[in-house]
Amino acid sequence: MSTVILDTITGKSTATTITIGSTPVVSTSANSMTIRGEGTAHTSIQQGLAKMWVHFAGSGSQTVGDSFNHASITDDAVGRYTVDYTNNMNNTSYSGSYDATAVNNNSGEATYIQTHGTSAVSVKHYENGTNYDSAENTVTIHGDLA
């Protein structure tokens, strides 16, 4: 087996394809990189990455367990939080998800994103019509950074 150790791969033109064996696995062009996924489909690396995520305790002081591109969390009210981004989103048409553990194991539990902003997202957790602070919360955002 051979090992190649290098710091930079430079293509011959503005577009470069990295091939392993006879299979092209990575293609690059100006500000874009795709990688071969299942079968022959290619996935945009920039579009496929989470642009922000955070795991935090909702009760008490909103202690953050781990995060990426998260600046701060504001406790807006019982069961309601605003999560601020370190680097803003390009627009408000991005995709996001919010999840929280049930407080009372009620069947009417709901967690959802209330507002999408370019610098923050607001989320809400309630059970049977009553807001609750959940012990564990996660927010993930996908879309284009500004």
Short mmCIF file of C-alpha atoms in Angstrom, two decimals:
data_model
loop_
_atom_site.label_atom_id
_atom_site.label_comp_id
_atom_site.label_asym_id
_atom_site.label_seq_id
_atom_site.Cartn_x
_atom_site.Cartn_y
_atom_site.Cartn_z
CA MET A 1 0.00 0.00 0.00
CA SER A 2 1.17 3.54 -0.78
CA THR A 3 0.67 6.67 1.29
CA VAL A 4 0.46 10.17 -0.18
CA ILE A 5 1.15 13.05 2.23
CA LEU A 6 0.66 16.59 0.98
CA ASP A 7 -0.61 20.02 1.99
CA THR A 8 -2.24 21.21 -1.25
CA ILE A 9 -3.90 19.68 -4.29
CA THR A 10 -3.84 22.07 -7.23
CA GLY A 11 -5.96 21.46 -10.29
CA LYS A 12 -5.01 22.25 -13.87
CA SER A 13 -8.06 24.48 -14.42
CA THR A 14 -10.84 26.22 -12.50
CA ALA A 15 -12.66 22.90 -12.10
CA THR A 16 -10.91 19.91 -10.52
CA THR A 17 -12.08 16.33 -10.06
CA ILE A 18 -10.43 13.94 -7.60
CA THR A 19 -10.66 10.35 -8.79
CA ILE A 20 -9.95 7.21 -6.78
CA GLY A 21 -9.46 4.23 -9.05
CA SER A 22 -11.83 5.01 -11.92
CA THR A 23 -14.47 6.64 -9.67
CA PRO A 24 -14.66 10.45 -9.45
CA VAL A 25 -15.34 11.18 -5.77
CA VAL A 26 -14.92 14.95 -5.36
CA SER A 27 -15.53 17.73 -7.89
CA THR A 28 -14.68 21.37 -7.26
CA SER A 29 -15.31 24.63 -9.04
CA ALA A 30 -15.47 28.26 -7.90
CA ASN A 31 -17.01 28.31 -4.37
CA SER A 32 -18.52 24.85 -4.78
CA MET A 33 -17.51 21.31 -3.87
CA THR A 34 -19.50 18.14 -4.44
CA ILE A 35 -18.84 14.64 -3.21
CA ARG A 36 -20.10 11.39 -4.66
CA GLY A 37 -22.77 9.82 -2.49
CA GLU A 38 -24.73 6.64 -2.99
CA GLY A 39 -24.74 5.32 -6.55
CA THR A 40 -23.82 8.03 -9.03
CA ALA A 41 -25.48 10.96 -7.20
CA HIS A 42 -23.34 13.88 -6.06
CA THR A 43 -24.06 16.03 -2.99
CA SER A 44 -23.02 19.63 -2.47
CA ILE A 45 -20.81 19.74 0.61
CA GLN A 46 -21.71 23.37 1.38
CA GLN A 47 -25.47 22.76 1.09
CA GLY A 48 -25.40 19.49 3.02
CA LEU A 49 -23.79 20.79 6.22
CA ALA A 50 -25.63 22.03 9.30
CA LYS A 51 -24.95 25.76 9.56
CA MET A 52 -25.86 25.96 13.28
CA TRP A 53 -26.71 23.48 15.99
CA VAL A 54 -26.97 23.63 19.75
CA HIS A 55 -27.87 21.29 22.62
CA PHE A 56 -28.95 23.11 25.80
CA ALA A 57 -30.79 22.73 29.09
CA GLY A 58 -33.99 24.75 29.00
CA SER A 59 -34.64 24.93 32.70
CA GLY A 60 -32.54 27.19 34.92
CA SER A 61 -29.68 28.98 33.19
CA GLN A 62 -29.84 27.48 29.65
CA THR A 63 -26.54 25.64 30.01
CA VAL A 64 -25.13 24.71 26.61
CA GLY A 65 -23.86 21.13 26.33
CA ASP A 66 -22.35 21.56 22.87
CA SER A 67 -22.85 23.78 19.85
CA PHE A 68 -21.65 25.06 16.49
CA ASN A 69 -22.15 28.64 15.21
CA HIS A 70 -24.24 29.45 18.29
CA ALA A 71 -23.66 32.83 19.98
CA SER A 72 -26.19 32.93 22.83
CA ILE A 73 -29.59 31.78 24.08
CA THR A 74 -32.23 34.09 25.50
CA ASP A 75 -34.94 32.73 27.80
CA ASP A 76 -37.93 34.66 26.39
CA ALA A 77 -40.56 33.05 28.64
CA VAL A 78 -41.48 29.60 29.96
CA GLY A 79 -40.87 27.16 27.11
CA ARG A 80 -39.72 29.90 24.69
CA TYR A 81 -36.13 30.64 23.65
CA THR A 82 -34.24 32.69 21.07
CA VAL A 83 -31.01 31.17 19.77
CA ASP A 84 -28.60 33.71 18.25
CA TYR A 85 -26.11 32.78 15.51
CA THR A 86 -22.43 33.66 15.51
CA ASN A 87 -22.53 33.94 11.69
CA ASN A 88 -25.84 35.10 10.20
CA MET A 89 -27.97 33.25 7.69
CA ASN A 90 -28.31 34.71 4.18
CA ASN A 91 -32.12 34.94 4.38
CA THR A 92 -35.09 33.68 6.42
CA SER A 93 -36.03 30.88 3.99
CA TYR A 94 -33.79 28.26 5.59
CA SER A 95 -34.72 24.93 7.10
CA GLY A 96 -34.58 24.21 10.80
CA SER A 97 -35.64 21.71 13.41
CA TYR A 98 -36.24 21.95 17.15
CA ASP A 99 -36.73 19.11 19.60
CA ALA A 100 -37.18 18.99 23.37
CA THR A 101 -37.75 16.20 25.86
CA ALA A 102 -41.22 15.92 27.34
CA VAL A 103 -41.68 17.36 30.81
CA ASN A 104 -44.89 15.61 31.85
CA ASN A 105 -45.02 12.91 29.16
CA ASN A 106 -48.21 14.47 27.84
CA SER A 107 -49.66 13.22 24.58
CA GLY A 108 -50.23 16.80 23.38
CA GLU A 109 -46.53 17.72 23.24
CA ALA A 110 -45.33 20.09 20.52
CA THR A 111 -41.98 21.68 19.75
CA TYR A 112 -41.59 24.06 16.85
CA ILE A 113 -39.74 27.02 15.38
CA GLN A 114 -41.77 30.21 15.84
CA THR A 115 -39.70 32.63 13.74
CA HIS A 116 -36.80 32.35 11.32
CA GLY A 117 -34.52 35.39 11.45
CA THR A 118 -31.21 36.01 9.72
CA SER A 119 -29.41 36.42 13.06
CA ALA A 120 -31.50 34.16 15.32
CA VAL A 121 -34.29 31.60 15.52
CA SER A 122 -37.10 31.52 18.11
CA VAL A 123 -38.44 28.18 19.36
CA LYS A 124 -41.31 27.03 21.58
CA HIS A 125 -42.10 23.89 23.62
CA TYR A 126 -45.54 23.15 25.07
CA GLU A 127 -47.60 20.21 26.27
CA ASN A 128 -51.43 20.16 26.16
CA GLY A 129 -51.50 23.91 25.57
CA THR A 130 -49.14 24.85 28.44
CA ASN A 131 -45.55 26.05 27.88
CA TYR A 132 -42.84 24.12 29.72
CA ASP A 133 -39.07 24.49 30.10
CA SER A 134 -37.59 21.21 28.90
CA ALA A 135 -34.43 19.77 30.45
CA GLU A 136 -32.94 18.96 27.01
CA ASN A 137 -33.35 20.97 23.82
CA THR A 138 -31.74 20.74 20.40
CA VAL A 139 -31.91 23.17 17.48
CA THR A 140 -30.40 22.52 14.04
CA ILE A 141 -30.34 24.94 11.10
CA HIS A 142 -29.60 24.22 7.41
CA GLY A 143 -29.37 26.82 4.64
CA ASP A 144 -27.05 29.48 3.25
CA LEU A 145 -24.83 31.60 5.46
CA ALA A 146 -24.62 35.32 4.67
#
